[in-house]
Every structure is written in structure tokens, then in C-alpha cells.
Short mmCIF file of C-alpha atoms in Angstrom, two decimals:
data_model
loop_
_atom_site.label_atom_id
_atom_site.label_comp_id
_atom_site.label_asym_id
_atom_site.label_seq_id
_atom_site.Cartn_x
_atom_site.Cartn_y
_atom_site.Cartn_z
CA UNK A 1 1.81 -17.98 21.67
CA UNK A 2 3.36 -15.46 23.69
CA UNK A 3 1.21 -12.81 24.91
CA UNK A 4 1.98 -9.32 27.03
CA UNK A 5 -0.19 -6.64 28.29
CA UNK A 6 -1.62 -3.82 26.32
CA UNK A 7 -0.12 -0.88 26.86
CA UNK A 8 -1.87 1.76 29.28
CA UNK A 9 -4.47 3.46 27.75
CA UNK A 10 -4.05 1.44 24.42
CA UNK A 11 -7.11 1.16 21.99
CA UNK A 12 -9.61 -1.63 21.68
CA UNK A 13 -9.40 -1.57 17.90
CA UNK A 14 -6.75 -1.02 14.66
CA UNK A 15 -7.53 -0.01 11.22
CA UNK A 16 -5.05 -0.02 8.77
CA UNK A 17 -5.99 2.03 5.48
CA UNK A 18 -3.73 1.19 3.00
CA UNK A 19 -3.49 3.10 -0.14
CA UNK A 20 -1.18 1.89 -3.15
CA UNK A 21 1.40 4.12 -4.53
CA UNK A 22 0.44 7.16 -2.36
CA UNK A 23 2.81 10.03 -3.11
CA UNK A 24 3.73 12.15 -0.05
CA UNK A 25 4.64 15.33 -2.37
CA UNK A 26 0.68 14.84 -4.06
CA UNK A 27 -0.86 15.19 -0.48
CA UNK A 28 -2.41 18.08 1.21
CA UNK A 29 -1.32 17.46 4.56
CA UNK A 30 1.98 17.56 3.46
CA UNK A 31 1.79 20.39 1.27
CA UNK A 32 1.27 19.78 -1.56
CA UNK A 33 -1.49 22.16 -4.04
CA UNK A 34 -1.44 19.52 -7.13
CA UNK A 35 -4.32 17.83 -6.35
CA UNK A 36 -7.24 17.39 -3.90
CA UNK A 37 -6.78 15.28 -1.33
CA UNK A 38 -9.77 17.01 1.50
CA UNK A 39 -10.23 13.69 3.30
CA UNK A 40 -7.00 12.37 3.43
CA UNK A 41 -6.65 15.89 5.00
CA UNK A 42 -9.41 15.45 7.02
CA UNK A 43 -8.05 12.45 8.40
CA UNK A 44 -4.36 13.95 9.07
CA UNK A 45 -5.94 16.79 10.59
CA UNK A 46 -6.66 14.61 13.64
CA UNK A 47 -4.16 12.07 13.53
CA UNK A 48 -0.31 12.28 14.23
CA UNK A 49 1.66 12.95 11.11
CA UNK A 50 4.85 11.13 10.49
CA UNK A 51 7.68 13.19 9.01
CA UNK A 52 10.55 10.64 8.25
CA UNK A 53 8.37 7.43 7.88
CA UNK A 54 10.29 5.22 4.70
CA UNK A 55 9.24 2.35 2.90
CA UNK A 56 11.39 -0.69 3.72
CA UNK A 57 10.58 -3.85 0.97
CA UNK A 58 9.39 -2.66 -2.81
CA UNK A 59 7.83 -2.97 -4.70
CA UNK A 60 3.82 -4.32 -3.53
CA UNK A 61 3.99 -7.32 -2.08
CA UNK A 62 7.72 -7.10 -0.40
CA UNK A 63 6.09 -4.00 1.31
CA UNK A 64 2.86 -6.28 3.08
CA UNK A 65 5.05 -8.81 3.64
CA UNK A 66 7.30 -5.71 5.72
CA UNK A 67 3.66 -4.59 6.90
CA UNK A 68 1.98 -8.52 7.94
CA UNK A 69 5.46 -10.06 9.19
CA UNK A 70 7.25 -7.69 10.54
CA UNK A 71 10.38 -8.82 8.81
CA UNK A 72 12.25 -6.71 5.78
CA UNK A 73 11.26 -8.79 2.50
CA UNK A 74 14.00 -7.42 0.11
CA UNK A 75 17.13 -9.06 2.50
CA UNK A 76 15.70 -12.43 1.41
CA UNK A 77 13.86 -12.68 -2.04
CA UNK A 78 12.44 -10.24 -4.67
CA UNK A 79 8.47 -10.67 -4.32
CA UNK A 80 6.57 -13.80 -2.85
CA UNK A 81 4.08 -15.21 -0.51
CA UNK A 82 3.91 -15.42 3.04
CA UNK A 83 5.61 -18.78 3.60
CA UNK A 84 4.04 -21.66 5.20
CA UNK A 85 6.68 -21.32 8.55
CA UNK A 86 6.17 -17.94 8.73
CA UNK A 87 3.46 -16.03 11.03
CA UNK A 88 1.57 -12.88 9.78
CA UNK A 89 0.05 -10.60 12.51
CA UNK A 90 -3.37 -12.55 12.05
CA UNK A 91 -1.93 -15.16 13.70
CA UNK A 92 -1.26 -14.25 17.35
CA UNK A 93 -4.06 -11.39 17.23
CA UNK A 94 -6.40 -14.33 16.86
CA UNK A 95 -5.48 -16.42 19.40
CA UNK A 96 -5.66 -13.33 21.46
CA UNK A 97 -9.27 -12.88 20.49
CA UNK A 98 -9.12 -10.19 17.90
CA UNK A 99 -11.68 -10.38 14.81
CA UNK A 100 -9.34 -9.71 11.91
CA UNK A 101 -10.90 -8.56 8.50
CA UNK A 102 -9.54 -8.01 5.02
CA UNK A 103 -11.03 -6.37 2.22
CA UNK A 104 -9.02 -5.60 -0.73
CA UNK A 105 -9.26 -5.24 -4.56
CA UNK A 106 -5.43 -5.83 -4.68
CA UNK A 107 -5.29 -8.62 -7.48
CA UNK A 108 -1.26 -9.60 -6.56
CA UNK A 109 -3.06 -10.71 -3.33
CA UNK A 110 -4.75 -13.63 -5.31
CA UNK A 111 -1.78 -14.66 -8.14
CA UNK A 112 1.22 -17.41 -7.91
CA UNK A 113 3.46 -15.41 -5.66
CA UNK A 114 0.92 -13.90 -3.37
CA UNK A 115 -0.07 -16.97 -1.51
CA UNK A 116 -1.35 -17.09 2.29
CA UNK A 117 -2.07 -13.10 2.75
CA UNK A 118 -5.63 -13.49 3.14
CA UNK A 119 -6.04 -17.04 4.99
CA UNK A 120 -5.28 -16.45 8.23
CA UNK A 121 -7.90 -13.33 8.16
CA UNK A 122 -11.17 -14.05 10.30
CA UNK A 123 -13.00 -13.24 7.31
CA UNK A 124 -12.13 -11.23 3.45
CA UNK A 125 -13.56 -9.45 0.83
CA UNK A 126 -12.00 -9.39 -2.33
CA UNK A 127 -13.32 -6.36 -5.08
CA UNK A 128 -12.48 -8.19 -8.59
CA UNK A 129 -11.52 -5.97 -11.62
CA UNK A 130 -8.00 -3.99 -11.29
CA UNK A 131 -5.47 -4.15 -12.79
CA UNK A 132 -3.82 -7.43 -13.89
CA UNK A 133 -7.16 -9.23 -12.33
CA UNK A 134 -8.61 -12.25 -14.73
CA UNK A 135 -11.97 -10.81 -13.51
CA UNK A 136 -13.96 -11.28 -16.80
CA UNK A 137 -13.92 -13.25 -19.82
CA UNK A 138 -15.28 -11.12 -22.31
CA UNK A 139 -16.53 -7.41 -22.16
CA UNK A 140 -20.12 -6.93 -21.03
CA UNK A 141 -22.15 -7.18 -24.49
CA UNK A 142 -25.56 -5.48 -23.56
CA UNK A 143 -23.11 -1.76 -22.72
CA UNK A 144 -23.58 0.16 -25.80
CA UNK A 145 -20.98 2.71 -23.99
CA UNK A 146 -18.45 -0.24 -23.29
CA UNK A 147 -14.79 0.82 -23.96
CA UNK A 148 -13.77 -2.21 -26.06
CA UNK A 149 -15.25 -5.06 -27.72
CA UNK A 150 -14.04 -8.22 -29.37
CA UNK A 151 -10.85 -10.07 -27.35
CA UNK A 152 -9.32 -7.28 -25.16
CA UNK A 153 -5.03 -8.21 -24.60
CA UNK A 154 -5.00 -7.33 -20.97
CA UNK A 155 -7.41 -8.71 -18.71
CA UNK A 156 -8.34 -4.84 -16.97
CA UNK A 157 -9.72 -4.03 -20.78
CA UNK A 158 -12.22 -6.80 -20.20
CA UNK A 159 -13.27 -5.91 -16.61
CA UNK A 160 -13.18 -1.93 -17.61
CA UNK A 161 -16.20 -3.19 -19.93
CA UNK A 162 -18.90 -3.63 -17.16
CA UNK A 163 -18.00 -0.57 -15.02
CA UNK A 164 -21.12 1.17 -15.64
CA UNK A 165 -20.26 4.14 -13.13
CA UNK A 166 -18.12 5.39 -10.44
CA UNK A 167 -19.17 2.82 -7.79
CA UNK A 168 -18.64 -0.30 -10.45
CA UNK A 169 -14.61 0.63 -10.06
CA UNK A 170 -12.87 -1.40 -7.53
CA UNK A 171 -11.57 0.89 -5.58
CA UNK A 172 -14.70 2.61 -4.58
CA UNK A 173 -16.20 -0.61 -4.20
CA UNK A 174 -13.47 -1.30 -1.79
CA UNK A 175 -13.93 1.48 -0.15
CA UNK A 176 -17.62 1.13 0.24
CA UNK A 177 -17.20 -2.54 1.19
CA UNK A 178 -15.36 -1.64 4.13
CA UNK A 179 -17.47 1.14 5.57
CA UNK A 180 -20.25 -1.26 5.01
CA UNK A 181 -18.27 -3.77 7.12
CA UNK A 182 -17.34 -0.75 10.07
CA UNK A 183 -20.97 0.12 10.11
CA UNK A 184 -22.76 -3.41 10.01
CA UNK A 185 -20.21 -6.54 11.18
CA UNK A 186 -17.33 -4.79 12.94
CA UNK A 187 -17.90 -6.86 16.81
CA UNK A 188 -19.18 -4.47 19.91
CA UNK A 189 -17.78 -7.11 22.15
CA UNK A 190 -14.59 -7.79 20.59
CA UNK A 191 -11.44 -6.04 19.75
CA UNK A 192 -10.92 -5.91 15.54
CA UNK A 193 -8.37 -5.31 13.38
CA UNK A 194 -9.46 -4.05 9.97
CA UNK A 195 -6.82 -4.04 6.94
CA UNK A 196 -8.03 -2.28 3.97
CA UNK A 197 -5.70 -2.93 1.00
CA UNK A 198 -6.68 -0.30 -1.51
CA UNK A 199 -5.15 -1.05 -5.00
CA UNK A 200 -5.62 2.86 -5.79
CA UNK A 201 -4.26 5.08 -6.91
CA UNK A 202 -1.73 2.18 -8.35
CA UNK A 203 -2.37 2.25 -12.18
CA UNK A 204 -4.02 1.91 -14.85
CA UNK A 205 -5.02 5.73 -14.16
CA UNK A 206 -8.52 5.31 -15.00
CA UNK A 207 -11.31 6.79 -13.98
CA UNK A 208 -14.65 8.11 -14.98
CA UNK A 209 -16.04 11.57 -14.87
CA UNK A 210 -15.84 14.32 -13.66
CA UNK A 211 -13.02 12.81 -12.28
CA UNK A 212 -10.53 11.97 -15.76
CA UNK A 213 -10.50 15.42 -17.44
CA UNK A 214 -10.45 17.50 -13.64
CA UNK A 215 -6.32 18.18 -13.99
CA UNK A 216 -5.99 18.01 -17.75
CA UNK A 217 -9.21 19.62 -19.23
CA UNK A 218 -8.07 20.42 -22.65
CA UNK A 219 -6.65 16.22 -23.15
CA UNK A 220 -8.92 15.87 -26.30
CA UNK A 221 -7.71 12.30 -27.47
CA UNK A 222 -8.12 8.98 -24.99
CA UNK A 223 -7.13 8.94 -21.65
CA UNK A 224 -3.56 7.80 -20.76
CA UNK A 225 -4.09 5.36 -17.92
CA UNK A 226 -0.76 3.00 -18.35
CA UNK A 227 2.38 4.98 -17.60
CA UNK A 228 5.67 3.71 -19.04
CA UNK A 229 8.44 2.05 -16.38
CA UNK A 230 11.54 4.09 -17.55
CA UNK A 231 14.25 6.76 -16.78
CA UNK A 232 14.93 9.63 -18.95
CA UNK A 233 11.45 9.35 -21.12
CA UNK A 234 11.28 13.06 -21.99
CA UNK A 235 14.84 12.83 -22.92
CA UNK A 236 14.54 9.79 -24.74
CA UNK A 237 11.01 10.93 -26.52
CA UNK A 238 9.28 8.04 -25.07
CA UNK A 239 6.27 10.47 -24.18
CA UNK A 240 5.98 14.01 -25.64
CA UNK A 241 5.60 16.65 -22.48
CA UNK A 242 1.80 16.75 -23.57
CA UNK A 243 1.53 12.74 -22.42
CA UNK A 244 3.61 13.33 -19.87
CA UNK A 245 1.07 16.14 -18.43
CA UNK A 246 -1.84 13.89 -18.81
CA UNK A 247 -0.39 10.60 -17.41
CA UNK A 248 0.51 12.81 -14.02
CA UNK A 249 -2.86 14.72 -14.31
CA UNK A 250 -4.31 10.93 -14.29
CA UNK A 251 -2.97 9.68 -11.62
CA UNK A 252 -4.20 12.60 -9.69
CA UNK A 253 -7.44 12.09 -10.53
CA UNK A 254 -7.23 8.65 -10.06
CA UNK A 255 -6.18 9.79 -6.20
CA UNK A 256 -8.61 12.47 -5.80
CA UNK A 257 -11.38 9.85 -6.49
CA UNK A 258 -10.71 7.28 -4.04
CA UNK A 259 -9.99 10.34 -1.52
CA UNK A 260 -13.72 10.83 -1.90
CA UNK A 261 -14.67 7.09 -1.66
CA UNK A 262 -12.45 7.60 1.75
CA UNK A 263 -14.38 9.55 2.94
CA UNK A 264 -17.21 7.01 3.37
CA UNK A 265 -14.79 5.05 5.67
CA UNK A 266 -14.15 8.12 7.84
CA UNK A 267 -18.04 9.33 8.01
CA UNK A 268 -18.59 5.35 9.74
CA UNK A 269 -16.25 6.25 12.22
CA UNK A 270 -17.64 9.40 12.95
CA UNK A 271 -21.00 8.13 12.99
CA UNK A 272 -20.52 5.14 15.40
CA UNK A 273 -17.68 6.92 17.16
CA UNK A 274 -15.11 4.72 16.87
CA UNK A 275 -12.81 7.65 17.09
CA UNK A 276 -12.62 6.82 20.27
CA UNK A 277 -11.57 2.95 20.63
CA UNK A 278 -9.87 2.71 17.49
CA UNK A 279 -6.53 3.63 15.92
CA UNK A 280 -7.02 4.45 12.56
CA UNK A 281 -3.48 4.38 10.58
CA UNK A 282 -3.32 5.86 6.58
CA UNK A 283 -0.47 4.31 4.95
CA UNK A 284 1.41 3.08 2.07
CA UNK A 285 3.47 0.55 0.28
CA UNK A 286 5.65 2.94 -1.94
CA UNK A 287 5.65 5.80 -3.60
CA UNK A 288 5.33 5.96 -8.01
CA UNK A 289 7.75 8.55 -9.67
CA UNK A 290 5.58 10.47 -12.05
CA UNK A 291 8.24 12.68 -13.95
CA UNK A 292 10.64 13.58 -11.11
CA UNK A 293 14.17 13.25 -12.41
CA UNK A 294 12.32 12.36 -15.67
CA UNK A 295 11.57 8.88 -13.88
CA UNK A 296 8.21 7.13 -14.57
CA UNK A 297 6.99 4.09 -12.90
CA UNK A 298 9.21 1.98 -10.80
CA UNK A 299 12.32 0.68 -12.70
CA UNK A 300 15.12 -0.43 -11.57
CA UNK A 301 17.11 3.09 -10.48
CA UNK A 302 18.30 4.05 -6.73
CA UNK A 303 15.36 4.94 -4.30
CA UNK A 304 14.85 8.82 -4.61
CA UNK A 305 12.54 10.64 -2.22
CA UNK A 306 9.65 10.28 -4.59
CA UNK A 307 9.58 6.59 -3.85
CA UNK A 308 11.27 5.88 -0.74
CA UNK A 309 10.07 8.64 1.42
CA UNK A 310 6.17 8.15 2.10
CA UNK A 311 3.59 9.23 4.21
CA UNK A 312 2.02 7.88 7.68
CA UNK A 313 -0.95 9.26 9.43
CA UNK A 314 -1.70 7.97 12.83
CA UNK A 315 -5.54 8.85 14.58
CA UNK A 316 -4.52 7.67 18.29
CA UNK A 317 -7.68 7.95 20.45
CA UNK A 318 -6.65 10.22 23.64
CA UNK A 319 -3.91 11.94 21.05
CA UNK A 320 -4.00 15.60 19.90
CA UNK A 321 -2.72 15.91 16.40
CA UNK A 322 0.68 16.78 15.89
CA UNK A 323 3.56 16.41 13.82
CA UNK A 324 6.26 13.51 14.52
CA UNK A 325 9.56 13.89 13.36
CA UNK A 326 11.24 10.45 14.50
CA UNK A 327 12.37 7.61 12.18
CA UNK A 328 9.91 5.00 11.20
CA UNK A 329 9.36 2.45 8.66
CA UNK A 330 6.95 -0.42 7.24
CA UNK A 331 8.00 -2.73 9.71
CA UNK A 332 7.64 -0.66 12.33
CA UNK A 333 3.34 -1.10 11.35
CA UNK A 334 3.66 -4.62 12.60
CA UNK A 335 5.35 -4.18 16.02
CA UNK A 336 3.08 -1.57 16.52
CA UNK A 337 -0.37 -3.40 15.67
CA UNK A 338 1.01 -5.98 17.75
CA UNK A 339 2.09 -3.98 21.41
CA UNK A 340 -1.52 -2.55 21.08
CA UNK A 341 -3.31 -6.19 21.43
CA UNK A 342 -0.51 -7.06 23.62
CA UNK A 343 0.63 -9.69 21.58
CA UNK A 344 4.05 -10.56 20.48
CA UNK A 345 5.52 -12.16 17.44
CA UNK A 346 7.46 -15.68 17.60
CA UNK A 347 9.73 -15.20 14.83
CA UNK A 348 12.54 -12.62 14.60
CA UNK A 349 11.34 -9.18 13.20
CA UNK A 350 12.86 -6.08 12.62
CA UNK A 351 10.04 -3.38 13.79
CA UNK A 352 9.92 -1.74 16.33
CA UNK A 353 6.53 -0.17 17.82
CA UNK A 354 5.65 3.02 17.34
CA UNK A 355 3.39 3.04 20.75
CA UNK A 356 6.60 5.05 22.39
CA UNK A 357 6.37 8.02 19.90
CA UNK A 358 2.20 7.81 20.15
CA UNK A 359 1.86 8.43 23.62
CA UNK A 360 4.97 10.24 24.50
CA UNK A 361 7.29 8.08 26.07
CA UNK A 362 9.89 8.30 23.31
CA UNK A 363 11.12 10.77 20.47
CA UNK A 364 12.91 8.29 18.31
CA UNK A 365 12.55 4.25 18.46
CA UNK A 366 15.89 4.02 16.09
CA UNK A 367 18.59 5.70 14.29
CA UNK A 368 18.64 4.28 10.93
CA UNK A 369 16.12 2.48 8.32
CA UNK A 370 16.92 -0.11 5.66
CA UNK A 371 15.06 0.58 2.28
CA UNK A 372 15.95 -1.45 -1.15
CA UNK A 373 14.35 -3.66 -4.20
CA UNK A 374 15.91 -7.64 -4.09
CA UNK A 375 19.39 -7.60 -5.84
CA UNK A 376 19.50 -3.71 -6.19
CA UNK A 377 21.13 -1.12 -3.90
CA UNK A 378 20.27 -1.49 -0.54
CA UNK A 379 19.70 2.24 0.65
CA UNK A 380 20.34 3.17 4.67
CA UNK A 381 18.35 6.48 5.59
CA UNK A 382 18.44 8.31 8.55
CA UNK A 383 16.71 11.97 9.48
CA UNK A 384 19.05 13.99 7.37
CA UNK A 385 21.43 11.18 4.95
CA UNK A 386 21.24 8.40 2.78
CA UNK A 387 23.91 5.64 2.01
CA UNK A 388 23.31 4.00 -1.26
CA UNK A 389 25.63 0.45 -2.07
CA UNK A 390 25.05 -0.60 -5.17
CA UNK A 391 25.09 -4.93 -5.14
CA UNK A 392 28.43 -6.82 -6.07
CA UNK A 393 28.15 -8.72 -9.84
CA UNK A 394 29.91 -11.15 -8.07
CA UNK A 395 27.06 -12.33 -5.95
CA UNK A 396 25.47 -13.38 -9.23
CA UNK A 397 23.50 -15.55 -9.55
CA UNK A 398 22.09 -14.86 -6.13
CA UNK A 399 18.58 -17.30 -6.99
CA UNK A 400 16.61 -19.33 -9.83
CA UNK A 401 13.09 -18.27 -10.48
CA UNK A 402 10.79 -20.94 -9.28
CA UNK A 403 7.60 -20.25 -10.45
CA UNK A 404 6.36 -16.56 -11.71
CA UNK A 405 6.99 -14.56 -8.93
CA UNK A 406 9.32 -16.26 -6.46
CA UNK A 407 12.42 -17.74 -5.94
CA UNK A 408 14.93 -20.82 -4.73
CA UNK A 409 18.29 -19.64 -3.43
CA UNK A 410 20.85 -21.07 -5.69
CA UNK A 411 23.38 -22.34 -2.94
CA UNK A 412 20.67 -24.12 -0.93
CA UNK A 413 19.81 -26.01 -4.42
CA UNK A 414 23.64 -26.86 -6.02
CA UNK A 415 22.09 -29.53 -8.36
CA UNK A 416 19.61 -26.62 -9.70
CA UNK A 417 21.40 -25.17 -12.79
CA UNK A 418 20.52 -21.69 -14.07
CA UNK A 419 19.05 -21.62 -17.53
#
């Protein structure tokens, strides 16, 4: 396992704070009025704020696998697990000594096609409940107040039954789960990396009061929490601008409540000053098109700013806050976590660490990013262009599906035929 020197003046400790489907354009910092965002603004107030950071692999799980391996997903395969031969960060940080924790309420994590992201962890939490999550069997019977009864069709309807109150959801539990872990188990006498995988504010857009009617207070009928995947939807009438209003109002609630639940991370920091020792980074795996372009969701259309374009705050102990207006990407997350334990990855990457921009040495670490879906355009970005190529039809068919989620590459399996 090779290993290198920290770099001078590096910190002791890494926190990642991931936050699903963050839209740059919804956040303060960068800003934006929409919605309130205080402690992500809190938090970019002392941290270095990346101008032209872009996602790399979409849509989730491409982007952790960009994020834990340090090598762009979407060249390879469409979505999947971290392979048996490959080598997530967790690996060399913990033969270096670092405590590694995960705690998450992201349900892919857990599914056929999201194998091997938690085990190599020193320890994880997993908050059941979102999303696609088979949490539940049946809605809790003794809630008088409980959304649905009978057999729900999606398994969130089932979990939604025994949230009670703001704290039942999983992202505040999340949340709470890991400034219980900063404040109680994170070592004294050990370096730690922390990744917090925070399913919000990913759909459904639910949440409870006063957070669902704080952007659309005159929404009288039920809340719209599942927005459609499509282009053109006003156009096409798929929602009337009255839904549209009240998915997008929604989602920001949806993000101004786990801003608060945040918050609770941020206060352990300040209270055992880990300001200090630790490098707190705010990220994201994507952004979610909410109307722009009259685009919902994430189907299959060319990476606009919206989704492509996302934001990265950096806390650097030593640091003052500042704006920095280099080229980064996902990737770059895992060369950087990497150079600060001094430890270095044995498979080819493409990241490059961001400790070079941090501390000064360096304005740029690289000219160009890569950014694309599997079998879609692949999109090259730099500070001021983008170069979109769509994909040849005659690289069809580039792989079979294997099981739900990944894939077998056709012409390393000749006898395989396609259905």
C-alpha cells in the first residue's frame, strides 16, 4: 500500500457532507434569494468556495463511485457497485490508521447495483425510510394521522406512515446521527474520515410542517412530492404552471429543512472545535432541473448548467474564506482526501488534489473536465466552454443488462446475445 507524507500543515481529520441533488442556483452563498439556505451559508462563509467545480459520473451512484474511487464511472458502465478489484478510499486510509465512518439514509447504497460502498467503512449507520427503501411492511396502524392505509404501491408510502414528526424523517435522522457520532465516537487519538451521504433534498419532496407550505402557502390540495422525469412538461401539459410552482416550492422546502438539521453537524464542530483539525467539505452528486428549460428531473437530455455545474465548499483549517475560481470536479474529492492522509491510490484515477488550490501553491490543477450519463453525450467543460458529442448508433449495443442495475460489456461476452 503505497503511502507518502501529508502535506505541510495538512489536517488531522476529513468530513465529507454530502447532500443529494443540491442545486448551486437554490443556494445562498451563491446567490441565490429562492430559498433559505442560513447554514449552508454559514458553513461557506468560512470555507473556500469553488466557482467552476462540475459533476463528472450521473446520475447517484456513478457520482460516489467518481467521489470513493477516484475514477470517472460513466467511461465504463451506466450505474453499479464498487467492484470486487477495485479500491475505494477506505481502503488505503485504513491501513494508514484512519477511523473511517459512514452514515447515510441513501437507500441505492443498500440495492443490487450498489454493492461494497459501505464494507470497507470502519463502522456505518444506515437511516431506513427514503425513497425507494423496503423499510416497512405495512403502515404503522396505531397513527390515527398516518398518510395511507391498506397496501401502499411504493415502498416510501409505507415508511412515510410511522414518521410521527420532523426528526422521524431520514434525513434529519441522518443528520442527527452524525453529529451524535462527531460529538460522542469520533477518536481523540486518531485521524477520521467522516462521509455523510445525505439522501436530501433528492425526492420525494416531502416534508412536514412548517416546512411543506413555507414557499407555496396558498397549495390547498396534497402536497406534490414526486416530480415527473421529462422535457418540455409545461409545453406538453404534463403539469399545469400551478404544479409546477408547488413541485419547485417542495423541493425547496425539502432543502431548507435539512439546512436546519445541518446545522446540528456544524454546532458539534463548533462546540468541540474541530474547526481546527478538520476539513470539512459540502458537496454534491448532481444537480435536479426543476423547470429550467422546462426540464424536470433527470432524463436523458445534454448536461445544462442546472445539472452539471454544482457547488463545493471547502472549511480548510489555517484558510481564510475566499472564492476559488479554478477547475475542479468529483474526482478531484478523492485525490484530495487522499494527499491529506498521505496516502495514495493503487489503481489508475483521474483526480487530481485539490490541496494545491487550498493552500496556495496552485491556481488551476487542470484545463478541462469530463462530465456525461453512460451511452449519452459525453460533455468536456472548461472555465468559459462546453463541447457536447452526442454517442455514435453505431456503437450499439455497447452492453447487456446483467442484473437490475449493472452491466456485462457485450464484446467481452460474444456468446451473450441481446434480448
Amino acid at each position: 500500500m503505497a503511502e507518502l507524507a501529508p502535506p505541510t500543515g495538512a489536517p488531522a481529520n476529513v468530513v465529507v457532507l454530502l447532500l443529494d441533488s443540491l442545486n448551486r442556483h437554490m443556494v445562498g452563498a451563491y446567490g441565490s434569494t429562492e430559498f433559505d439556505t442560513p447554514n449552508l451559508d454559514r458553513l461557506a462563509a468560512r470555507s473556500l468556495r469553488f466557482q467552476h467545480h462540475f459533476a463528472g459520473s450521473l446520475p447517484c451512484m456513478p457520482a460516489r463511485h467518481d467521489i470513493l474511487c477516484g475514477a470517472l464511472d460513466f467511461l465504463w458502465r451506466p450505474w453499479g457497485s464498487i467492484e470486487l478489484w477495485e479500491e475505494p478510499v477506505t481502503v488505503p486510509l485504513r491501513a494508514a490508521g484512519v477511523v473511517t465512518k459512514l452514515v447515510t439514509d441513501h437507500p441505492h447504497l443498500f440495492e443490487v447495483g450498489g454493492e461494497n460502498y459501505h464494507t470497507d467503512f470502519t463502522g456505518w449507520d444506515y437511516e431506513r425510510g427514503h425513497e425507494s427503501d423496503p423499510w416497512r411492511t405495512r403502515p404503522d396502524p396505531s397513527w390515527v394521522g398516518a398518510p395511507s392505509f391498506g397496501r401502499p404501491s411504493m415502498p416510501y408510502e409505507t415508511s412515510r406512515g410511522w414518521f410521527r414528526g420532523e426528526d422521524d424523517f431520514p434525513g434529519p435522522r441522518t443528520m442527527a446521527a452524525a453529529a451524535r457520532w462527531l460529538e460522542e465516537e469520533a477518536p481523540d487519538d486518531a485521524p477520521f474520515f467522516l462521509f455523510v451521504d445525505e439522501f436530501d433534498p433528492h425526492e420525494p419532496f416531502d416534508t412536514p410542517e412548517p416546512f411543506a407550505s413555507m414557499y407555496d402557502p396558498e397549495w390547498e390540495g396534497p402536497h406534490l412530492i414526486w416530480p415527473p422525469y421529462a422535457k418540455a412538461v409545461l409545453e406538453r401539459g404534463v403539469l399545469t404552471p400551478e404544479q409546477a410552482r408547488q413541485i419547485r416550492a417542495n423541493y425547496g422546502a425539502k432543502l431548507t429543512m435539512i439546512d436546519a438539521w445541518l446545522g446540528r453537524v456544524l454546532d458539534v464542530l463548533d462546540r468541540r472545535g474541530l474547526w481546527e483539525s478538520t476539513a470539512v467539505v459540502l458537496c454534491t452528486d448532481h444537480g435536479h432541473y426543476l423547470g429550467e428549460r422546462d426540464i424536470w428531473g433527470k432524463p436523458g437530455v445534454p448536461l445544462y448548467e442546472p445539472m452539471v455545474h454544482i457547488p463545493l465548499f471547502v472549511a480548510w483549517p489555517g484558510q481564510e474564506p475566499r472564492d476559488v475560481n479554478a477547475l475542479t470536479t468529483s474526482v478531484d474529492l478523492h485525490a484530495t482526501i487522499l494527499d491529506v492522509f498521505g496516502s495514495a491510490a493503487e489503481h489508475r484515477t483521474h483526480g487530481t488534489s485539490l490541496v494545491p488550490l487550498i493552500d496556495g501553491g496552485a491556481t488551476d490543477v487542470r484545463d478541462h473536465v469530463l462530465a456525461g450519463v453512460w451511452g449519452r453525450e459525453v460533455h468536456l467543460v472548461t472555465k468559459d466552454r462546453k463541447y457536447c458529442r452526442a454517442p455514435s448508433g453505431a456503437n450499439e449495443p455497447l452492453s447487456v443488462w446483467s442484473n437490475r442495475w449493472s452491466t456485462m460489456p457485450v464484446v467481452g461476452y460474444p456468446q451473450l446475445k441481446m434480448p
